[in-house]
mmCIF file of C-alpha atoms in Angstrom:
data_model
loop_
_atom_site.group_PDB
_atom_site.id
_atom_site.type_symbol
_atom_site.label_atom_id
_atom_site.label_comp_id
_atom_site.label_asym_id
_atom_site.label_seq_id
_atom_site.Cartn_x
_atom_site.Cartn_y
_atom_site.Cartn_z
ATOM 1 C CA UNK A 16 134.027 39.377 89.583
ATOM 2 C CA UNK A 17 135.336 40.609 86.006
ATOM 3 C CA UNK A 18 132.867 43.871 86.844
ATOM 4 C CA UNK A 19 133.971 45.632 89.822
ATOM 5 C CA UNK A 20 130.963 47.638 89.429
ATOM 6 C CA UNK A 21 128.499 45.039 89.161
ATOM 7 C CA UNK A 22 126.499 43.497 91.549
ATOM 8 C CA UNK A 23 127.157 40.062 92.768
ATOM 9 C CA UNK A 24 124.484 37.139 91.468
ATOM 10 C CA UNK A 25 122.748 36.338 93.930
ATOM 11 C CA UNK A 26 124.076 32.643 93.178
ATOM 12 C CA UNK A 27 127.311 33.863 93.941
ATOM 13 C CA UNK A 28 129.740 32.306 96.834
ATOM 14 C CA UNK A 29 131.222 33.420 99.303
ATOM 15 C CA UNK A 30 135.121 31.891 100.213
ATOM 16 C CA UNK A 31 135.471 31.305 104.637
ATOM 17 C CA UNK A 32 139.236 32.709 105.022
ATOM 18 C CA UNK A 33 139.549 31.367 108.387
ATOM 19 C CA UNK A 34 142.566 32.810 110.380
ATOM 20 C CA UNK A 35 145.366 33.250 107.431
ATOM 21 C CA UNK A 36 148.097 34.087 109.944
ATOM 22 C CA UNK A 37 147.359 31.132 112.106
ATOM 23 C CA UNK A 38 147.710 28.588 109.239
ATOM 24 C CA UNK A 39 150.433 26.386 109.908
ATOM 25 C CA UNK A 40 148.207 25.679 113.164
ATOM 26 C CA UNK A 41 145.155 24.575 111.295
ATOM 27 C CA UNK A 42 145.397 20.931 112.397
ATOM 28 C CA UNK A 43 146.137 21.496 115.877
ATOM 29 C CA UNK A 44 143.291 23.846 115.987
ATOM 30 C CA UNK A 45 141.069 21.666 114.115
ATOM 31 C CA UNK A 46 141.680 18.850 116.987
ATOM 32 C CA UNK A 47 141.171 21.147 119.591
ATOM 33 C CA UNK A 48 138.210 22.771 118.231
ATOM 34 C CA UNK A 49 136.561 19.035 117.266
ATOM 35 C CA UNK A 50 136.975 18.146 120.904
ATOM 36 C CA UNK A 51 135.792 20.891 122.484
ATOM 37 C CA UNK A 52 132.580 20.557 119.739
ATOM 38 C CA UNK A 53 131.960 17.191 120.778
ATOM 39 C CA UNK A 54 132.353 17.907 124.313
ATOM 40 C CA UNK A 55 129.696 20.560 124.433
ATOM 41 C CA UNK A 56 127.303 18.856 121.751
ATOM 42 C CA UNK A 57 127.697 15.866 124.658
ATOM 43 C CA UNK A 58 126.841 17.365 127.548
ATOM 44 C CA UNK A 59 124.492 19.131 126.208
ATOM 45 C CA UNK A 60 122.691 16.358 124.779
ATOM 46 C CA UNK A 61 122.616 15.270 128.547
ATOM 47 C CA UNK A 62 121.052 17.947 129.641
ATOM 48 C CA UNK A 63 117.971 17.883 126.957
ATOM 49 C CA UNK A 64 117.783 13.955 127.873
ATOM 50 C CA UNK A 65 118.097 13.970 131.550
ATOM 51 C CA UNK A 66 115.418 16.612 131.737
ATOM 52 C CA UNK A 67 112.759 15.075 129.292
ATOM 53 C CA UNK A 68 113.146 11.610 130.694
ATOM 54 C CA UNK A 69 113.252 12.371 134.211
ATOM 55 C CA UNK A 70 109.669 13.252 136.017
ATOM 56 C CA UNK A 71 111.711 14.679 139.377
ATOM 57 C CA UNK A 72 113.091 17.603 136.802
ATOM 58 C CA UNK A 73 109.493 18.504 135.055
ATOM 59 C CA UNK A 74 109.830 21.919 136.933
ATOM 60 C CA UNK A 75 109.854 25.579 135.699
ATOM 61 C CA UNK A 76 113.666 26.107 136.485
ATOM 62 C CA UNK A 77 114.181 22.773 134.259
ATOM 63 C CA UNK A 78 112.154 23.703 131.702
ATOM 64 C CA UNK A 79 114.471 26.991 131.192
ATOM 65 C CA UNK A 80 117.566 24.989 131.743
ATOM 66 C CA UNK A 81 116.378 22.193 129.006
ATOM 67 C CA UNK A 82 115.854 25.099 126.330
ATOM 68 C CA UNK A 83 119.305 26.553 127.179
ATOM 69 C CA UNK A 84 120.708 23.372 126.103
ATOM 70 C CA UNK A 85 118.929 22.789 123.024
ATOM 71 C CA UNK A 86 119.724 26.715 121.845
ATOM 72 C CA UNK A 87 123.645 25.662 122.645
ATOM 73 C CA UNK A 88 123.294 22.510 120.647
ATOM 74 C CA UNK A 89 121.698 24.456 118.102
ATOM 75 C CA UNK A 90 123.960 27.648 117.645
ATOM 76 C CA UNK A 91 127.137 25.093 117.656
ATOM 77 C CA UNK A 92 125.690 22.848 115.428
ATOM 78 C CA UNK A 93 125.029 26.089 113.104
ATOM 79 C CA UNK A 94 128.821 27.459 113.447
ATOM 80 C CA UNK A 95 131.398 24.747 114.400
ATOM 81 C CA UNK A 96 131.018 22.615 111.541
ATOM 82 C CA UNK A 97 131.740 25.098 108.850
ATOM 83 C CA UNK A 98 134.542 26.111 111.324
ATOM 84 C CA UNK A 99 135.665 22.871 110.893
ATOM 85 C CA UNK A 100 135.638 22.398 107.168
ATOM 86 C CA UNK A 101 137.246 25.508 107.099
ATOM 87 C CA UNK A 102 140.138 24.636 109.220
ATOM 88 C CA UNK A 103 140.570 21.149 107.981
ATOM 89 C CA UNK A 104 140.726 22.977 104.653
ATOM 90 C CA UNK A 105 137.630 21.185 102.654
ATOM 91 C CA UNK A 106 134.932 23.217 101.492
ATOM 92 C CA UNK A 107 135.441 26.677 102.533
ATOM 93 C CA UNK A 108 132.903 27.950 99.880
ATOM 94 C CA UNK A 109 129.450 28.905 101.543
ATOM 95 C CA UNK A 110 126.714 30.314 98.732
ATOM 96 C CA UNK A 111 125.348 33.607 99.153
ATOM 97 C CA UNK A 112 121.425 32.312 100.546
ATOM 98 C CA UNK A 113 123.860 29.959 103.249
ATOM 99 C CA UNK A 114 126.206 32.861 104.339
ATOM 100 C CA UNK A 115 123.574 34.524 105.641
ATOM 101 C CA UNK A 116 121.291 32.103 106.830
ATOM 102 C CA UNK A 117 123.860 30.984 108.535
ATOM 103 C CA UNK A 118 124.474 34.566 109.971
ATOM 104 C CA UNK A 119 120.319 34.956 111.116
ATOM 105 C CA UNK A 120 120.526 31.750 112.754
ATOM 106 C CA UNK A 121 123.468 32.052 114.942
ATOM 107 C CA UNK A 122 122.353 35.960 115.687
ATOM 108 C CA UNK A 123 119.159 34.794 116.309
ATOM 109 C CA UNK A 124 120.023 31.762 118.832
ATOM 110 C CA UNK A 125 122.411 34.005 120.833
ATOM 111 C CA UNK A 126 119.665 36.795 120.766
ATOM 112 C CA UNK A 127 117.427 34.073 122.219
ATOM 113 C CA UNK A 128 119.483 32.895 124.708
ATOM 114 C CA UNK A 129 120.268 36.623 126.120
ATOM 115 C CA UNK A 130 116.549 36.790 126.869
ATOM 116 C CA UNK A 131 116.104 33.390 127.902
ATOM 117 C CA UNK A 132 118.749 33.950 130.733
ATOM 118 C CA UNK A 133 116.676 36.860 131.542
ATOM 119 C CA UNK A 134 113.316 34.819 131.668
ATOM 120 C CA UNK A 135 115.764 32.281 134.213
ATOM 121 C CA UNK A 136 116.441 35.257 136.389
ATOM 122 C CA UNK A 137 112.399 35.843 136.693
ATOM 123 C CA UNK A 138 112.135 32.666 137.661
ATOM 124 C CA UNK A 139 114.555 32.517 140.901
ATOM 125 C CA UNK A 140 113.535 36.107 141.464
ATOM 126 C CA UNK A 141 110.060 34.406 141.990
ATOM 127 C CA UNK A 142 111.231 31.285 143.674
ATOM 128 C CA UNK A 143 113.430 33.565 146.917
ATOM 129 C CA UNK A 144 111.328 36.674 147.274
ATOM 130 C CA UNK A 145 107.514 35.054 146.489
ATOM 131 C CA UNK A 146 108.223 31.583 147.773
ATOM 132 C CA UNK A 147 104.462 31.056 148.674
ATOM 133 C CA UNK A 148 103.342 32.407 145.386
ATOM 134 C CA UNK A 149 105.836 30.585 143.532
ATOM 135 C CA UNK A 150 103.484 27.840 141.914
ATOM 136 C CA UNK A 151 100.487 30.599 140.851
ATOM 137 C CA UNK A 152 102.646 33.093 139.030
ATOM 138 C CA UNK A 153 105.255 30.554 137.449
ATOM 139 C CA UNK A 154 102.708 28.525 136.275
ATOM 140 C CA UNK A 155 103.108 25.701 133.392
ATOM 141 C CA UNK A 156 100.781 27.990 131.198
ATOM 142 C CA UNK A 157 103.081 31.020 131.921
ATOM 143 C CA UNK A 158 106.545 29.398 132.212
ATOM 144 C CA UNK A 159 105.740 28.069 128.528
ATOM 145 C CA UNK A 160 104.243 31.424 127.444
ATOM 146 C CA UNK A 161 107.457 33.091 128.954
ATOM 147 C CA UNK A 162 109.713 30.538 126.704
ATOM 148 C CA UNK A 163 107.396 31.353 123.150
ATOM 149 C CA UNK A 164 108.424 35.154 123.465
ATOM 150 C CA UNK A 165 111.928 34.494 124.315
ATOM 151 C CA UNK A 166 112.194 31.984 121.071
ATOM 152 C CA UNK A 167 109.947 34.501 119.234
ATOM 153 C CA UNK A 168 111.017 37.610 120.214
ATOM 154 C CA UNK A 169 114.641 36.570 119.733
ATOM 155 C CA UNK A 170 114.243 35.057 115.823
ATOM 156 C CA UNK A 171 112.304 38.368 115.039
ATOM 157 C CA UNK A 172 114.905 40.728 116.657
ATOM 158 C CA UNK A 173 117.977 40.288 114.098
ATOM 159 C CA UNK A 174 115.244 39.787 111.102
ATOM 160 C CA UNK A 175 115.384 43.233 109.453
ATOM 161 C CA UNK A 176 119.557 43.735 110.113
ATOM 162 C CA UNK A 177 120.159 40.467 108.624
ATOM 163 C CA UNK A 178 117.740 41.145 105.433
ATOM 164 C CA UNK A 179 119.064 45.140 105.227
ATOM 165 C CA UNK A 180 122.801 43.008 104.736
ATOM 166 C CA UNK A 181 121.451 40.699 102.031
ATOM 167 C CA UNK A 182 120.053 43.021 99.689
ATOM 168 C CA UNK A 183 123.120 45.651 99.558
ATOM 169 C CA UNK A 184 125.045 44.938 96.532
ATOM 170 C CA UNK A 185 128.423 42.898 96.814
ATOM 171 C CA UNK A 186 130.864 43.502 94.242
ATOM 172 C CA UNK A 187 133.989 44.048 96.242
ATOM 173 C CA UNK A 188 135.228 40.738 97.109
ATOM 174 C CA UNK A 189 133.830 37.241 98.196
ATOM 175 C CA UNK A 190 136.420 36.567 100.604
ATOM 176 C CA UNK A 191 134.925 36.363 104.156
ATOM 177 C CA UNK A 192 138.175 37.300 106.671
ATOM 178 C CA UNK A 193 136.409 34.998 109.441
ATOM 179 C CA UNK A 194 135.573 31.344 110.263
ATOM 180 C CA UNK A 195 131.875 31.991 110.189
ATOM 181 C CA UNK A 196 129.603 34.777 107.627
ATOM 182 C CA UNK A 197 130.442 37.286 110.763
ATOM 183 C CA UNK A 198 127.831 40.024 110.166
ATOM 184 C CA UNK A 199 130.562 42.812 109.881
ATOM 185 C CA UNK A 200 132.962 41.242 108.292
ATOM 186 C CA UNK A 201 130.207 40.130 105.077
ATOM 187 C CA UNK A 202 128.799 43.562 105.137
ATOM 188 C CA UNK A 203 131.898 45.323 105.028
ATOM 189 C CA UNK A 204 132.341 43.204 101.026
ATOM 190 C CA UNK A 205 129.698 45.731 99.900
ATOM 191 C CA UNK A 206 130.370 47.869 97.493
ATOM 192 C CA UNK A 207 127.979 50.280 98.500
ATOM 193 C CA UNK A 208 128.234 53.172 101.649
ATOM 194 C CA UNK A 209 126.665 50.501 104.323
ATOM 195 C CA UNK A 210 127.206 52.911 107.841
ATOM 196 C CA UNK A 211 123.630 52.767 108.341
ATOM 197 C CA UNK A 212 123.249 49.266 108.682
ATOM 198 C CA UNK A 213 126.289 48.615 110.598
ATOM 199 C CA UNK A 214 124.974 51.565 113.229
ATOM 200 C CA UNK A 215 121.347 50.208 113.394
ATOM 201 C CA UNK A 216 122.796 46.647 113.918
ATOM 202 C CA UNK A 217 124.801 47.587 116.813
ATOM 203 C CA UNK A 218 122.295 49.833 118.161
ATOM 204 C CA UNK A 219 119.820 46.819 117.680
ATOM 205 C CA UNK A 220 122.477 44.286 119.419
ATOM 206 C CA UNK A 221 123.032 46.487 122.720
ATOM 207 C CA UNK A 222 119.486 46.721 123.032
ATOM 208 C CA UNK A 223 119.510 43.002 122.949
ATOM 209 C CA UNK A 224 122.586 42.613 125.928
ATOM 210 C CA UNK A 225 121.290 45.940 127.931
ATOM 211 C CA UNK A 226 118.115 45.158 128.482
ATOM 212 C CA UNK A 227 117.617 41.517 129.626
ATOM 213 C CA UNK A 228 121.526 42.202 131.694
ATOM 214 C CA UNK A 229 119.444 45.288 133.626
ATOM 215 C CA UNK A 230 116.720 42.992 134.418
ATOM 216 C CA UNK A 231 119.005 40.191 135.477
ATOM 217 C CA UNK A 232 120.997 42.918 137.514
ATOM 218 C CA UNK A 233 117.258 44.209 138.706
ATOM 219 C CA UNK A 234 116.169 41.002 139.973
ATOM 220 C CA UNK A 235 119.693 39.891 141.756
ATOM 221 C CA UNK A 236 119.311 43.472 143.766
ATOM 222 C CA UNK A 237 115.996 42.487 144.889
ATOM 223 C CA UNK A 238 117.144 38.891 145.664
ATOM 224 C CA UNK A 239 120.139 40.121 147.588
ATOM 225 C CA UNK A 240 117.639 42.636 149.850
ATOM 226 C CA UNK A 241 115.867 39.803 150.139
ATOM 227 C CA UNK A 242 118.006 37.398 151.242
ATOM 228 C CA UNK A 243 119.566 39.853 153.925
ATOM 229 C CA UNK A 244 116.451 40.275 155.483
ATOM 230 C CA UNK A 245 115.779 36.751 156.144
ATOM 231 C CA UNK A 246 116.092 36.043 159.843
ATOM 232 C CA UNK A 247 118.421 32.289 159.831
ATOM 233 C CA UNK A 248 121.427 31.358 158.220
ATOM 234 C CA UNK A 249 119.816 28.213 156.643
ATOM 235 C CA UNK A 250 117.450 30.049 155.224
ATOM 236 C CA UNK A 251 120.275 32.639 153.655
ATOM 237 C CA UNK A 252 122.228 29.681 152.458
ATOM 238 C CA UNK A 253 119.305 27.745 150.571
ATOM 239 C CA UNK A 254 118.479 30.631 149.026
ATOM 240 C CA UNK A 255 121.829 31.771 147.359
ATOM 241 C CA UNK A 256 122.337 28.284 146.852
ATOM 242 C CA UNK A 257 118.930 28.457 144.515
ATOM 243 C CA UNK A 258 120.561 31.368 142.556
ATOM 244 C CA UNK A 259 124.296 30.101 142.263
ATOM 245 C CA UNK A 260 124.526 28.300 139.197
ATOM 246 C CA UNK A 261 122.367 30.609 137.568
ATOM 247 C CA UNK A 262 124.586 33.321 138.662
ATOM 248 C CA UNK A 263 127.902 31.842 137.365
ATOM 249 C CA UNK A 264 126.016 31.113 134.024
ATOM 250 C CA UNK A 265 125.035 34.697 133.835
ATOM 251 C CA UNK A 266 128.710 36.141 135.038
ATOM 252 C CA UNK A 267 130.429 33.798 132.081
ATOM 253 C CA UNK A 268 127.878 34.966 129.573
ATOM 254 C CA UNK A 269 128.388 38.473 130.103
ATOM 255 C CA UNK A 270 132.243 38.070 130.320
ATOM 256 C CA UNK A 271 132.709 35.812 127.374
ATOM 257 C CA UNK A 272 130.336 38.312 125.113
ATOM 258 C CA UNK A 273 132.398 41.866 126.812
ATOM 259 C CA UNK A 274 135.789 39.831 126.273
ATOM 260 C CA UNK A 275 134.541 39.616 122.299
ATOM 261 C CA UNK A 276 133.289 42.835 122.243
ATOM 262 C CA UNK A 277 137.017 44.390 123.737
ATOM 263 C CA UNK A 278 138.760 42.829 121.295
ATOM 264 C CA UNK A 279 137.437 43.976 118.253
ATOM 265 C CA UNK A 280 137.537 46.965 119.552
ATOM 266 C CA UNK A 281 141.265 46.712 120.533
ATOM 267 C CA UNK A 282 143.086 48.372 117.724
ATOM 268 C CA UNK A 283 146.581 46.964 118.371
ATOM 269 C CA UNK A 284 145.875 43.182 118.915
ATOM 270 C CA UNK A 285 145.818 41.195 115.316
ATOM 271 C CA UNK A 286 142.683 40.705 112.927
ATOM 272 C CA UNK A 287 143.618 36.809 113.714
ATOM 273 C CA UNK A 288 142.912 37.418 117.508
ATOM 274 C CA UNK A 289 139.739 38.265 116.786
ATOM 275 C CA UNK A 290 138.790 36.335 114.635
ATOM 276 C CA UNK A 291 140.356 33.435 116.889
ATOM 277 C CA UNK A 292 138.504 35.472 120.051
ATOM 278 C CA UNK A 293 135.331 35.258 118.073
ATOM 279 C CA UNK A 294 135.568 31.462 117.154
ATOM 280 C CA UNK A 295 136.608 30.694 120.285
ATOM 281 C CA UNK A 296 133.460 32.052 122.488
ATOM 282 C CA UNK A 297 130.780 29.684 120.402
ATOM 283 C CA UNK A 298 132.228 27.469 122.580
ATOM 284 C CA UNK A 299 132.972 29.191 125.485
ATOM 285 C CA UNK A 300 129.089 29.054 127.727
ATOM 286 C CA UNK A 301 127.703 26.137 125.434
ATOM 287 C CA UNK A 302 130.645 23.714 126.597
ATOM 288 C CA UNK A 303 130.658 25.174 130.403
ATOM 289 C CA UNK A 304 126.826 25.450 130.912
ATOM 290 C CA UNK A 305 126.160 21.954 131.163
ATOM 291 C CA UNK A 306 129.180 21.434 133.052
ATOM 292 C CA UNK A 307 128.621 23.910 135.812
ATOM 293 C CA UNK A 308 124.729 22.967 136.005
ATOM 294 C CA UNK A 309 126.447 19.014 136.177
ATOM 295 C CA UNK A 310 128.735 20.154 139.108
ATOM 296 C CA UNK A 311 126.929 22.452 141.172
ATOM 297 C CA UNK A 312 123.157 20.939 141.091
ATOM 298 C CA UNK A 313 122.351 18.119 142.989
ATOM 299 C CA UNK A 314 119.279 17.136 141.029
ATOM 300 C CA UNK A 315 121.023 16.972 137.999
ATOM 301 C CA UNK A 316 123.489 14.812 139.335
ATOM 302 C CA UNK A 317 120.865 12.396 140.934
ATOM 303 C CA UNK A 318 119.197 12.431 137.466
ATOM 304 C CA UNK A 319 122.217 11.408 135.833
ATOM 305 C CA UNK A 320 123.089 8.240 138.125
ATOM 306 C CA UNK A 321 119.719 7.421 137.967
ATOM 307 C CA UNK A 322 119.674 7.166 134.249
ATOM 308 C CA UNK A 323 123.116 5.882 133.935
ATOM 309 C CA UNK A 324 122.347 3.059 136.254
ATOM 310 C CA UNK A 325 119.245 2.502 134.334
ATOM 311 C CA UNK A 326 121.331 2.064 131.033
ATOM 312 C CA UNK A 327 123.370 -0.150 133.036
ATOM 313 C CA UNK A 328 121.092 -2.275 134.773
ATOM 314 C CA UNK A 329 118.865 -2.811 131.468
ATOM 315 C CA UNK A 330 122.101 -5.191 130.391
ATOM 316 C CA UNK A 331 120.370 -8.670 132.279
ATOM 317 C CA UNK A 332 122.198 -10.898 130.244
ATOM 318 C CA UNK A 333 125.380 -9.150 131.173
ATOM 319 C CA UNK A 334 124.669 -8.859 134.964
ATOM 320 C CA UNK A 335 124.019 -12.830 135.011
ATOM 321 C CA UNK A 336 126.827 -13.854 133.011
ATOM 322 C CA UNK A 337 129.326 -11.662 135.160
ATOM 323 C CA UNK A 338 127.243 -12.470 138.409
ATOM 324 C CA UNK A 339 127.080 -8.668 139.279
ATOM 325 C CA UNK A 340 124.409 -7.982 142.327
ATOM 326 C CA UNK A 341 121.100 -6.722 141.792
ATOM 327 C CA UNK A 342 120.500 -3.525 140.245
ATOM 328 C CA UNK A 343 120.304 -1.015 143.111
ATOM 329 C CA UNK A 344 118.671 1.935 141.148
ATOM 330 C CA UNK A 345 115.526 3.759 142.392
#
């Protein structure tokens, strides 16, 4: 740091600022932000369990619904707790290799998930237009091919950006305006002209939302001409019942990500409301997916008293010491 010219070790640290204007409301925000981290690593957690243990949920839908909730347990568990440190004001140092680590793996697992809502959106396509056909084209070999080049596709995609940032030369400062090693915010320490990697990354990250939203928006078209030709009203309402949930995931995916992508571009709000924005939408779909797919899916529901009543009814010695009637789970 003596050097100004020099270029950073590549043992050298980086220092999470957090949200400097918003620090007499570190604890309340640290509170807030644990709950809502617990909350969605919870429910989550649910999810992932409900659907391994639970033979009535071993379905192509469920499949894509358990690896949705193991990518949101995954990209919290990769941000939140630094976010936490950071606000609770203990170890806000991050080394150089963890910054951006840190930055590939939460790139990567929302990269993932962009495409993996896609591959959902395939699959209810399938399920209203090519009912009959259902079973042959989302097979189990295809439905797991399908989730391979999601998870593959979406770890290589932000590979090169991500390695590009590492190996400019940082000289500047170490001092990461952010809760998390935000890809802009870490390249723009470099002391080096870094426009073209900046560009390419956000050229490569709308390729990443434009595509998979015009194939979601591609195969909700056909489902709605679909759906309007069918001759009963039962038949209409099963079948946007089949898409709803996925629909309202897809909605507050898109929302949460344009809402992010407003406000940094939003020249009069505060570098603290984005950066608060930003913090705040790792928990935005991670902590309402598993809550809308809770609510609004009656399988998921019957999984979850089925286990829970399980759990319960396993405690014999408790049902005959407080005479409690038989166990009436299925």
């Amino acid at each position: 740091m003596s050097d100004p010219n020099s270029s950073l070790p590549s043992a050298f640290h980086f220092i999470i600022k957090g949200m400097p204007g918003l620090q007499d409301y570190y604890s309340t925000l640290f509170f807030i932000f644990l709950l809502l981290f617990l909350a969605t690593i919870l429910g989550n957690l649910l999810i992932v369990v409900l659907v391994s243990l639970d033979p009535r949920l071993h379905t192509p839908m469920y499949f894509f619904l358990w690896n949705l909730a193991l990518l949101d347990v995954l990209l919290t568990t990769t941000v939140i707790p630094k976010m936490l440190a950071v606000l609770l004001g203990h170890n806000r140092t991050i080394s150089f290799a963890g910054c951006f680590l840190q930055m590939y793996l939460f790139i990567s697992f929302g990269a993932t998930e962009t495409f993996l809502v896609a591959a959902m959106a395939y699959d209810r396509y399938v399920a209203v237009v090519k009912p009959l056909h259902y079973n042959s084209i989302i097979s189990t070999k295809v439905c797991f091919t399908m989730t391979a080049t999601v998870w593959a596709v979406g770890f290589l995609v932000p590979m090169v950006s991500v390695a590009l940032a590492s190996s400019v030369p940082y000289c500047t400062s170490n001092h990461v305006l952010h809760v998390v090693c935000d890809y802009t915010t870490v390249v723009s320490l470099s002391c080096t002209d870094v426009t073209a990697q900046v560009n390419f990354a956000l050229l490569l990250a709308m390729v990443v939302v434009c595509m998979p939203f015009l194939f979601v928006l591609w195969s909700y078209c056909r489902i709605i001409i679909s759906v309007v030709k069918m001759k009963t009203v039962e038949s209409r309402k099963k079948a946007f019942s089949m898409c709803s949930t996925h629909v309202v995931v897809v909605v507050l995916y898109y929302v949460s990500t344009a809402m992010e992508y407003i406000s940094l571009r939003v020249d009069s709000s505060p570098h603290d409301g984005h950066i608060f924005i930003g913090g705040l939408n790792y928990f935005i779909t991670p902590l309402v997916n598993p809550i809308i797919y809770s609510l609004r899916n009656e399988k998921i529901k019957a999984a979850a008293q089925r286990y829970f009543c399980r759990r319960f009814c396993s405690l014999s010695s408790l049902r005959t010491s407080f005479a409690i009637p038989p166990c009436p789970c299925v």
